[in-house]
XYZ file of C-alpha atoms in Angstrom:
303
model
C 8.752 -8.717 -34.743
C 6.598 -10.628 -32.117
C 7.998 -10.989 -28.716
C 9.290 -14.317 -27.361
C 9.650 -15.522 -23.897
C 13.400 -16.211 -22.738
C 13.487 -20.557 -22.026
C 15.961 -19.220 -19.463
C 17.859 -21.966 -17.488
C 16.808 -24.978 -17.924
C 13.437 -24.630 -16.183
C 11.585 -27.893 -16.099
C 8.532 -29.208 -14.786
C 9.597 -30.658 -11.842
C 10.914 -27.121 -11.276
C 7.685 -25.237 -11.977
C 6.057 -27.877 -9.636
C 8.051 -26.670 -6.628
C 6.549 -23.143 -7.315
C 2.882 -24.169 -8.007
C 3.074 -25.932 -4.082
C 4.669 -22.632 -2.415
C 1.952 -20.495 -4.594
C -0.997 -23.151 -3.050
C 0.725 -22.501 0.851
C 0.583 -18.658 0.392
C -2.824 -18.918 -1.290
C -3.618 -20.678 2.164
C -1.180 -19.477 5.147
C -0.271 -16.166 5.048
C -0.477 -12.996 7.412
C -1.440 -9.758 7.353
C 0.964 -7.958 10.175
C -1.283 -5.422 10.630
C -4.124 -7.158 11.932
C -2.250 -10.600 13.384
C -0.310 -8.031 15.828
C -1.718 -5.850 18.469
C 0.571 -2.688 17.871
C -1.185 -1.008 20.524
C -0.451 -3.023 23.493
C 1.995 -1.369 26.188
C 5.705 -2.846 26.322
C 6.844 -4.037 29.504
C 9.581 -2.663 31.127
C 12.002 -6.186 31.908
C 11.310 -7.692 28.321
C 13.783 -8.176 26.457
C 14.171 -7.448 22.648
C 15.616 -10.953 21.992
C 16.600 -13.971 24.144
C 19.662 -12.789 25.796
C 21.617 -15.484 24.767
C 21.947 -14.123 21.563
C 22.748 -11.142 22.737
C 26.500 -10.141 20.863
C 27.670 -9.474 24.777
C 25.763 -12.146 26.572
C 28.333 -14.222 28.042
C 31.590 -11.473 28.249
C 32.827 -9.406 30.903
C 30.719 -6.459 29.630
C 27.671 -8.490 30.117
C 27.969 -9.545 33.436
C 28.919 -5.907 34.852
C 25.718 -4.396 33.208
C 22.616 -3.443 34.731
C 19.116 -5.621 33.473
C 18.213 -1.949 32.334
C 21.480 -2.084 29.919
C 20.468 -5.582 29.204
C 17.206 -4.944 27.992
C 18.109 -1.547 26.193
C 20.678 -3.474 24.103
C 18.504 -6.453 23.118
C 15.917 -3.917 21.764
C 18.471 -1.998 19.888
C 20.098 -5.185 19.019
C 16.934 -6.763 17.269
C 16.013 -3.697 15.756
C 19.340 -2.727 14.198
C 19.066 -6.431 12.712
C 15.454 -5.702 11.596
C 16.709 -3.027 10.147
C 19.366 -4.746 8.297
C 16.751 -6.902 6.813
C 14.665 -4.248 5.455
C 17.407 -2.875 3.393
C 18.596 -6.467 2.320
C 15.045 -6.841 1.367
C 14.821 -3.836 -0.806
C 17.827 -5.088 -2.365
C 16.135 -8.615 -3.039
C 13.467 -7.526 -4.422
C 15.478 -6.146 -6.654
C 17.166 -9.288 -7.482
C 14.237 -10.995 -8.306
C 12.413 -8.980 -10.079
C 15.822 -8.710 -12.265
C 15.937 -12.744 -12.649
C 12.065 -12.380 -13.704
C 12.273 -10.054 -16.667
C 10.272 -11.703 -19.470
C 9.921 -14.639 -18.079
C 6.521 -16.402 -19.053
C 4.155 -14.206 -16.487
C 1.659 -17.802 -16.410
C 4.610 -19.847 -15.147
C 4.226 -20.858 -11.302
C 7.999 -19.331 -11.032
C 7.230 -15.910 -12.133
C 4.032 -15.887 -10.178
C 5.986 -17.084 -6.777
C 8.564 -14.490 -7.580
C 5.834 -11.444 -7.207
C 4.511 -13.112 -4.094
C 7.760 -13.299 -2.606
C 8.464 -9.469 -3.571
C 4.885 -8.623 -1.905
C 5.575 -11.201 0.980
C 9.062 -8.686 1.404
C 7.287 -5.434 1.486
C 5.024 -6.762 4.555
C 8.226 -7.780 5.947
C 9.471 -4.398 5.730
C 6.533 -2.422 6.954
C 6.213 -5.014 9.925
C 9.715 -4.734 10.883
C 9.927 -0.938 10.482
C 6.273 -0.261 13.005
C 7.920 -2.565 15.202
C 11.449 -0.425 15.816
C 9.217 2.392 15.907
C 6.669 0.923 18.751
C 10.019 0.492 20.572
C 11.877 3.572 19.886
C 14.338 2.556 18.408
C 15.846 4.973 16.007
C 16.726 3.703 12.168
C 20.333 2.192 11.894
C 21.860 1.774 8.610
C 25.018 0.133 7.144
C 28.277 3.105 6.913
C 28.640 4.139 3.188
C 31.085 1.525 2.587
C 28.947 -1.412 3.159
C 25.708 0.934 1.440
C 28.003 0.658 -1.689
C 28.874 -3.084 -1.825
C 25.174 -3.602 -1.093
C 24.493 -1.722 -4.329
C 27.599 -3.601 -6.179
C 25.921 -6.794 -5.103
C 22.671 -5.938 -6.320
C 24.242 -4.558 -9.558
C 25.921 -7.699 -10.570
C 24.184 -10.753 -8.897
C 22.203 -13.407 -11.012
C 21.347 -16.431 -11.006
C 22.671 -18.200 -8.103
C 24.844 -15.605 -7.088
C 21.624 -13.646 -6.568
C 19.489 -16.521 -4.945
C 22.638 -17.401 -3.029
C 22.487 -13.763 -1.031
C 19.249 -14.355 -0.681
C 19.388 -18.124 1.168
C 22.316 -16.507 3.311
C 20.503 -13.258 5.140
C 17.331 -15.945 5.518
C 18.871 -19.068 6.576
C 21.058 -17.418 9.514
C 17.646 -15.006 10.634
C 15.239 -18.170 10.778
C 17.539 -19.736 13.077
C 17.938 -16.467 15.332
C 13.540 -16.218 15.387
C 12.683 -19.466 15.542
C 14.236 -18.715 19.460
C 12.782 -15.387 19.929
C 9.594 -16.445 19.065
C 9.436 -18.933 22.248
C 11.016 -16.463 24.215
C 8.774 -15.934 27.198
C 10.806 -13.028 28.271
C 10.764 -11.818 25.008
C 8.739 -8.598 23.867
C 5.326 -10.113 22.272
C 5.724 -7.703 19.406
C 9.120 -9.571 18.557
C 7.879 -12.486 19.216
C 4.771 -12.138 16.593
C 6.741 -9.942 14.186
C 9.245 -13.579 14.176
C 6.457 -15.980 14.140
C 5.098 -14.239 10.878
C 8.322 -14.052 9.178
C 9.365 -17.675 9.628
C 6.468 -19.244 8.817
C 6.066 -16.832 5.379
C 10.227 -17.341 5.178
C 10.261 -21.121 4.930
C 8.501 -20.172 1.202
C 11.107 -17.785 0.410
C 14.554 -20.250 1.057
C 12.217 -23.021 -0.718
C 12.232 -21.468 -3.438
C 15.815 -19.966 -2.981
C 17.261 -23.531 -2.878
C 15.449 -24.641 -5.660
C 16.572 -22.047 -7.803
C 20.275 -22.609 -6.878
C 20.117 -26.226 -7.496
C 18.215 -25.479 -10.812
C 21.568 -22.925 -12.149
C 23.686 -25.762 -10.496
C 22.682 -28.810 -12.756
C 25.218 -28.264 -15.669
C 27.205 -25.317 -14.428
C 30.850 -25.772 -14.848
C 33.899 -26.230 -12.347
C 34.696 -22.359 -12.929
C 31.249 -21.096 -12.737
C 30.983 -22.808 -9.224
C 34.106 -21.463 -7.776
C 33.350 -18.073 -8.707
C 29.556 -18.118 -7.719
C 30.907 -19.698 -4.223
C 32.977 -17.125 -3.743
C 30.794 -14.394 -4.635
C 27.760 -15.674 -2.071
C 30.522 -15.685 0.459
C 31.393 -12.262 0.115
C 27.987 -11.211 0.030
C 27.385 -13.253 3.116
C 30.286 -11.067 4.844
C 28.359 -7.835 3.795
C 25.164 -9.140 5.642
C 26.562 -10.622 8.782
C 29.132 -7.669 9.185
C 26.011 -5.407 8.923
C 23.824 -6.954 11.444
C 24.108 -5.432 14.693
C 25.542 -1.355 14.210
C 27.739 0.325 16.746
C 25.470 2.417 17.789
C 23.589 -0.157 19.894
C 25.921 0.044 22.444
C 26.118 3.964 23.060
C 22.288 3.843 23.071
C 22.909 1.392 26.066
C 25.157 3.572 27.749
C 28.095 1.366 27.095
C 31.878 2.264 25.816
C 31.191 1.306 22.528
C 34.728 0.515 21.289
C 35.106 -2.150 24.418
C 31.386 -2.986 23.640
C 32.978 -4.500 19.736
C 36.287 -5.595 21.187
C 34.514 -7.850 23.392
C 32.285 -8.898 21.043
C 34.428 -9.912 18.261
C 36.345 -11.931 20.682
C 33.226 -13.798 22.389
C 33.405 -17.707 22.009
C 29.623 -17.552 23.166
C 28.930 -15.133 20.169
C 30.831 -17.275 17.799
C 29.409 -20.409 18.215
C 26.036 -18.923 18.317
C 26.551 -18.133 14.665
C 28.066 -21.112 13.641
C 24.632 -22.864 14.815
C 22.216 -20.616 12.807
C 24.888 -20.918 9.700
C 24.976 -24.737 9.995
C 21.505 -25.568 7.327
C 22.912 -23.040 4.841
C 26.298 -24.610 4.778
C 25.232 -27.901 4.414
C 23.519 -27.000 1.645
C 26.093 -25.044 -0.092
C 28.314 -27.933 0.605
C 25.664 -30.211 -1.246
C 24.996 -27.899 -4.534
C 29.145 -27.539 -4.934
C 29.013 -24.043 -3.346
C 31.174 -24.239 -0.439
C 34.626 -24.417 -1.486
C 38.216 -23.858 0.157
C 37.995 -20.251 -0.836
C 34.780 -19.217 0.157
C 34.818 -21.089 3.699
C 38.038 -18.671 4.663
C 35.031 -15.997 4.210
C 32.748 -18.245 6.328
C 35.433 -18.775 8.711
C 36.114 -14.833 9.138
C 32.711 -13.931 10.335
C 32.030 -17.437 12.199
C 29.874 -18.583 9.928
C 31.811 -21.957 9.691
């Protein structure tokens, strides 16, 4: 019986002409980490790991009665712990797409931007994972509760729940680079690692969005609700996974004030209702942000 390619979803030129452009800007702009960023160079002692002000204490009590030794010890936890975060949401993207991609037409631009994406991610990963290491910064990963909604997630996601989880974990960390990476009192090795990502990112929520508005076109009232409130849930997975507890013993803090004051930080909140504010215009725009899944938003300050 020969073998025929699935049409899939509606897939249309236009479509495939959104993928042929990304291919034609990673054919042209893209970075090797390993030569674009001087690993070697010493770390100096006051630089921070990101700008302060996103910090999850800058701006509290906590904050203010810390030493700049504290302050700097945290940042560099604090970015790592979220670099860390993104290396195991980008194992479980990968997954994702290489999932959506199963015998799809291997010549379409879409397939072919889905495997550059995938090798774009494992960069990503290695980058991230040198640079926690160059600062000592010991591997932090999500409790076993989290670990197992991740793998539920990955398990069940398609279409635009799928591309939805993947527009939320790189929408809010653009925002959150795109100021580290002018940080002058920011660690160069952040500041590089960033530059990279964003600039190889902008690709990845391109096509992200263009997928979600592709499954969008004739999906039905029901389908929307539930894919709205899926994303949101996986969006409270990420977020609530970003920055691990254990940042603030490795700063010599008491960690249980350290997320009491955190959680209640106006600073902090706001902070991620700007990096949040692109992604949910957009869902608002492809019928993804609904009554439901903004109470999710709303819970981790997202909206």
């Amino acid at each position: 019986m020969a073998l025929t390619w699935q049409a899939g979803h509606g897939h249309t030129k236009a479509d495939d002409d959104v993928s042929k452009r990304l291919l034609e800007s990673a054919a042209t702009l893209s970075y090797d980490p390993s030569a674009e960023i001087d690993w070697d160079a010493p770390l100096p002692d006051d630089h921070f790991g990101l700008n302060p002000e996103w910090s999850t204490l800058y701006g509290t009590r906590l904050w203010d009665g810390m030493t700049e030794r504290q302050r700097v010890t945290l940042t560099r936890h604090e970015v790592c712990s979220i670099m860390y975060t993104g290396i195991w949401f980008e194992t479980i993207l990968q997954q994702m797409v290489l999932r959506d991609q199963y015998l799809k037409n291997p010549a379409s631009a879409e397939f072919q931007f889905a495997l550059t994406e995938i090798a774009d991610e494992c960069r990503h990963s290695i980058m991230f994972a040198r640079a926690c290491a160059k600062m000592g910064v010991p591997a932090y990963r999500p409790n076993k509760l989290i670990a197992q909604a991740g793998r539920a997630f990955k398990a069940v996601a398609r279409g635009e729940l799928a591309y939805g989880g993947i527009l939320v974990a790189e929408e809010v960390l653009d925002v959150m680079q795109r100021d580290w990476m002018r940080g002058e009192n920011v660690l160069e090795i952040v500041r590089g690692t960033s530059r990279i990502h964003v600039l190889e990112e902008s690709r990845h929520m391109k096509f992200a969005r263009q997928e979600i508005r592709e499954r969008m076109r004739h999906a039905s009232p029901a389908r929307r609700r539930a894919s709205a409130t899926g994303i949101a849930m996986g969006a409270y997975i990420i977020v609530t996974s970003m920055i691990h507890p254990g940042v603030y013993q490795a700063a010599g803090l008491d960690v249980q004030r350290a997320l009491d004051e955190a959680r209640a930080s106006e600073h902090r909140k706001t902070m991620m209702r700007t990096s949040s504010r692109h992604l949910m215009a957009f869902l608002a725009e492809t019928g993804l942000l609904t009554s439901r899944s903004a109470a999710v938003y709303r819970k981790v300050n997202m909206l």
